[in-house]
Short mmCIF file of C-alpha atoms in Angstrom, two decimals:
data_model
loop_
_atom_site.label_atom_id
_atom_site.label_comp_id
_atom_site.label_asym_id
_atom_site.label_seq_id
_atom_site.Cartn_x
_atom_site.Cartn_y
_atom_site.Cartn_z
CA UNK A 1 12.93 1.91 -20.08
CA UNK A 2 10.27 2.93 -17.53
CA UNK A 3 10.35 -0.58 -16.08
CA UNK A 4 14.08 -0.52 -15.40
CA UNK A 5 14.05 3.09 -14.14
CA UNK A 6 11.51 1.94 -11.53
CA UNK A 7 14.19 -0.38 -10.14
CA UNK A 8 16.54 2.61 -9.88
CA UNK A 9 14.06 4.62 -7.82
CA UNK A 10 13.17 1.54 -5.76
CA UNK A 11 16.83 0.87 -5.00
CA UNK A 12 17.42 4.47 -3.96
CA UNK A 13 14.29 4.58 -1.79
CA UNK A 14 14.92 1.29 -0.02
CA UNK A 15 18.59 2.00 0.64
CA UNK A 16 17.65 5.48 1.89
CA UNK A 17 15.28 3.82 4.35
CA UNK A 18 18.09 1.60 5.64
CA UNK A 19 20.28 4.66 6.12
CA UNK A 20 17.52 6.41 8.05
CA UNK A 21 16.98 3.29 10.18
CA UNK A 22 20.70 3.26 10.98
CA UNK A 23 20.37 6.91 12.01
CA UNK A 24 17.47 6.02 14.29
CA UNK A 25 19.52 3.30 15.96
CA UNK A 26 22.20 5.90 16.68
CA UNK A 27 19.56 8.42 17.88
CA UNK A 28 20.69 11.15 15.48
CA UNK A 29 18.82 14.37 14.75
CA UNK A 30 16.84 14.92 11.57
CA UNK A 31 19.91 16.25 9.74
CA UNK A 32 21.69 13.01 10.56
CA UNK A 33 18.73 11.12 9.14
CA UNK A 34 18.85 13.16 5.93
CA UNK A 35 22.59 12.68 5.59
CA UNK A 36 22.67 8.91 6.16
CA UNK A 37 19.59 8.35 4.00
CA UNK A 38 21.11 10.39 1.18
CA UNK A 39 24.55 8.81 1.29
CA UNK A 40 23.12 5.30 1.46
CA UNK A 41 20.48 5.94 -1.18
CA UNK A 42 22.76 7.37 -3.86
CA UNK A 43 26.16 6.01 -2.78
CA UNK A 44 26.19 2.87 -4.90
CA UNK A 45 24.87 4.59 -8.00
CA UNK A 46 27.33 7.47 -7.61
CA UNK A 47 30.28 5.07 -7.42
CA UNK A 48 28.97 3.23 -10.49
CA UNK A 49 28.59 6.38 -12.57
CA UNK A 50 32.02 7.68 -11.61
CA UNK A 51 33.64 4.42 -12.69
CA UNK A 52 31.66 4.37 -15.94
CA UNK A 53 32.62 8.02 -16.52
CA UNK A 54 29.02 9.10 -17.15
CA UNK A 55 27.09 11.99 -15.56
CA UNK A 56 26.17 11.15 -11.96
CA UNK A 57 22.49 10.28 -11.98
CA UNK A 58 21.31 12.43 -9.07
CA UNK A 59 23.17 15.48 -10.38
CA UNK A 60 21.16 15.23 -13.60
CA UNK A 61 17.88 14.43 -11.84
CA UNK A 62 17.34 15.95 -8.40
CA UNK A 63 14.22 13.83 -7.83
CA UNK A 64 16.47 11.13 -6.38
CA UNK A 65 17.55 13.47 -3.59
CA UNK A 66 13.94 14.38 -2.90
CA UNK A 67 13.10 10.69 -2.59
CA UNK A 68 15.91 10.24 -0.06
CA UNK A 69 14.77 13.30 1.91
CA UNK A 70 11.14 12.17 1.99
CA UNK A 71 12.12 8.70 3.18
CA UNK A 72 14.41 10.15 5.84
CA UNK A 73 11.68 12.38 7.27
CA UNK A 74 9.14 9.56 7.20
CA UNK A 75 11.46 7.23 9.10
CA UNK A 76 12.37 10.01 11.56
CA UNK A 77 8.71 10.25 12.63
CA UNK A 78 7.90 6.53 12.50
CA UNK A 79 11.02 4.58 13.51
CA UNK A 80 9.86 4.32 17.12
CA UNK A 81 6.92 2.19 15.93
CA UNK A 82 9.22 -0.52 14.57
CA UNK A 83 10.04 -3.29 17.02
CA UNK A 84 13.27 -4.59 15.46
CA UNK A 85 14.87 -1.89 13.38
CA UNK A 86 18.09 -3.74 12.65
CA UNK A 87 16.20 -6.77 11.38
CA UNK A 88 14.10 -4.52 9.14
CA UNK A 89 17.29 -2.77 7.98
CA UNK A 90 18.73 -6.10 6.84
CA UNK A 91 15.59 -7.12 4.93
CA UNK A 92 15.22 -3.74 3.26
CA UNK A 93 18.89 -3.93 2.37
CA UNK A 94 18.13 -7.26 0.68
CA UNK A 95 15.37 -5.65 -1.39
CA UNK A 96 17.61 -2.73 -2.34
CA UNK A 97 20.43 -5.09 -3.23
CA UNK A 98 18.16 -7.11 -5.53
CA UNK A 99 16.83 -4.01 -7.29
CA UNK A 100 20.16 -2.29 -7.64
CA UNK A 101 22.19 -5.27 -8.86
CA UNK A 102 19.78 -5.49 -11.81
CA UNK A 103 19.82 -1.77 -12.57
CA UNK A 104 23.58 -1.55 -12.18
CA UNK A 105 24.08 -4.47 -14.57
CA UNK A 106 21.70 -2.88 -17.09
CA UNK A 107 23.52 0.45 -16.98
CA UNK A 108 26.92 -1.19 -17.24
CA UNK A 109 25.73 -3.13 -20.27
CA UNK A 110 24.16 -0.07 -21.92
CA UNK A 111 27.25 2.09 -21.41
CA UNK A 112 30.00 -0.41 -22.27
CA UNK A 113 28.38 -3.40 -23.98
CA UNK A 114 30.61 -5.65 -21.85
CA UNK A 115 29.03 -8.52 -19.92
CA UNK A 116 31.92 -8.55 -17.44
CA UNK A 117 31.63 -4.83 -16.75
CA UNK A 118 27.85 -5.18 -16.39
CA UNK A 119 28.21 -7.85 -13.73
CA UNK A 120 30.81 -5.85 -11.78
CA UNK A 121 28.67 -2.69 -11.99
CA UNK A 122 25.66 -4.64 -10.71
CA UNK A 123 27.64 -5.87 -7.73
CA UNK A 124 29.13 -2.45 -6.90
CA UNK A 125 25.84 -0.60 -7.28
CA UNK A 126 24.08 -3.08 -5.01
CA UNK A 127 26.60 -3.17 -2.19
CA UNK A 128 28.51 0.12 -1.98
CA UNK A 129 25.70 2.19 -0.43
CA UNK A 130 25.23 -0.35 2.35
CA UNK A 131 28.96 -0.43 3.03
CA UNK A 132 29.04 3.39 3.35
CA UNK A 133 26.01 3.29 5.67
CA UNK A 134 27.63 0.82 8.02
CA UNK A 135 30.96 2.68 8.10
CA UNK A 136 29.36 6.06 8.81
CA UNK A 137 26.84 4.79 11.35
CA UNK A 138 29.13 2.37 13.16
CA UNK A 139 26.81 -0.54 12.45
CA UNK A 140 28.24 -4.06 12.04
CA UNK A 141 29.29 -4.24 8.40
CA UNK A 142 27.06 -6.36 6.18
CA UNK A 143 30.23 -7.57 4.49
CA UNK A 144 31.48 -9.03 7.76
CA UNK A 145 28.29 -10.88 8.59
CA UNK A 146 28.55 -14.65 8.05
CA UNK A 147 25.61 -14.93 5.63
CA UNK A 148 25.97 -14.72 1.86
CA UNK A 149 25.84 -11.09 0.69
CA UNK A 150 27.95 -10.07 -2.30
CA UNK A 151 27.28 -13.43 -3.96
CA UNK A 152 23.56 -12.68 -4.13
CA UNK A 153 24.26 -9.40 -5.96
CA UNK A 154 26.58 -11.22 -8.35
CA UNK A 155 23.97 -13.92 -9.01
CA UNK A 156 21.32 -11.30 -9.82
CA UNK A 157 23.68 -9.34 -12.07
CA UNK A 158 24.78 -12.50 -13.90
CA UNK A 159 21.17 -13.62 -14.38
CA UNK A 160 20.13 -10.28 -15.84
CA UNK A 161 23.17 -10.02 -18.10
CA UNK A 162 22.76 -13.53 -19.51
CA UNK A 163 19.03 -13.11 -20.15
CA UNK A 164 19.44 -9.65 -21.68
CA UNK A 165 22.22 -10.78 -24.01
CA UNK A 166 20.04 -13.75 -24.97
CA UNK A 167 17.52 -11.23 -26.31
CA UNK A 168 14.71 -11.46 -23.75
CA UNK A 169 12.53 -8.38 -23.24
CA UNK A 170 13.74 -6.07 -20.49
CA UNK A 171 11.07 -7.07 -17.97
CA UNK A 172 11.65 -10.78 -18.55
CA UNK A 173 15.34 -10.26 -17.91
CA UNK A 174 14.96 -7.97 -14.88
CA UNK A 175 12.23 -9.80 -12.95
CA UNK A 176 13.98 -13.21 -12.69
CA UNK A 177 17.27 -11.49 -11.85
CA UNK A 178 15.62 -9.53 -9.02
CA UNK A 179 14.02 -12.71 -7.67
CA UNK A 180 17.28 -14.67 -7.83
CA UNK A 181 19.20 -12.00 -5.91
CA UNK A 182 16.47 -11.53 -3.30
CA UNK A 183 15.90 -15.27 -2.87
CA UNK A 184 19.59 -15.90 -2.20
CA UNK A 185 20.01 -12.97 0.18
CA UNK A 186 16.65 -13.62 1.84
CA UNK A 187 17.50 -17.29 2.27
CA UNK A 188 20.83 -16.30 3.79
CA UNK A 189 19.07 -14.06 6.30
CA UNK A 190 16.36 -16.59 7.07
CA UNK A 191 18.38 -19.80 7.12
CA UNK A 192 21.92 -18.55 7.69
CA UNK A 193 23.31 -19.69 4.33
CA UNK A 194 27.03 -19.09 4.15
CA UNK A 195 30.20 -20.37 2.58
CA UNK A 196 32.81 -22.18 4.68
CA UNK A 197 35.00 -19.49 6.28
CA UNK A 198 38.74 -19.40 6.00
CA UNK A 199 40.46 -21.07 8.95
CA UNK A 200 43.89 -19.81 9.83
CA UNK A 201 46.63 -22.39 10.24
CA UNK A 202 49.79 -22.12 12.30
CA UNK A 203 52.81 -21.29 10.18
CA UNK A 204 55.73 -23.61 9.75
CA UNK A 205 58.53 -23.40 12.27
CA UNK A 206 61.91 -22.23 10.87
CA UNK A 207 63.43 -25.61 11.65
CA UNK A 208 60.78 -27.33 9.50
CA UNK A 209 61.81 -25.42 6.35
CA UNK A 210 64.19 -27.55 4.24
#
């Protein structure tokens, strides 16, 4: 249990850092840092808990909000030292995605016992906070970037779910799943991995319709 809860705190902390970095890129005040760090840090987990109809995790344990606040303040005083904040944001987002897709899948499996629900919860937990961050900060959405994103969260959630159902110990299910998700997202960032995009085609002319 302690091993998997660590992934929860790690996901919150890393996503909070990406929110604070987005605030720094928009030159917000410290309250803006706290707000974006908090929304990004707990956004995915909040959405997950609401869907699962369980108590929202940060309402039960305020330590998560303190983690977000501490990260926000730290980034507020140190962001100017970072040469490429958007690049760092993307890599930290990859770490948070890998941690949170595993924890989300675990919680979905614990609450419902359904492999399908576990996989969906892993994907939502891993991506929703980043989506909120980009909408609120006006950053280019990670969903609209060409590299693989949601697929890496799905791969991590599927890996964890399959290994956990197979009866492996928690750590031996979580660690490979984290590595799979991070390797896919990291490879996408490093090498530009992507799926072929949809290409629009001109519609048929009325006279061509039989």
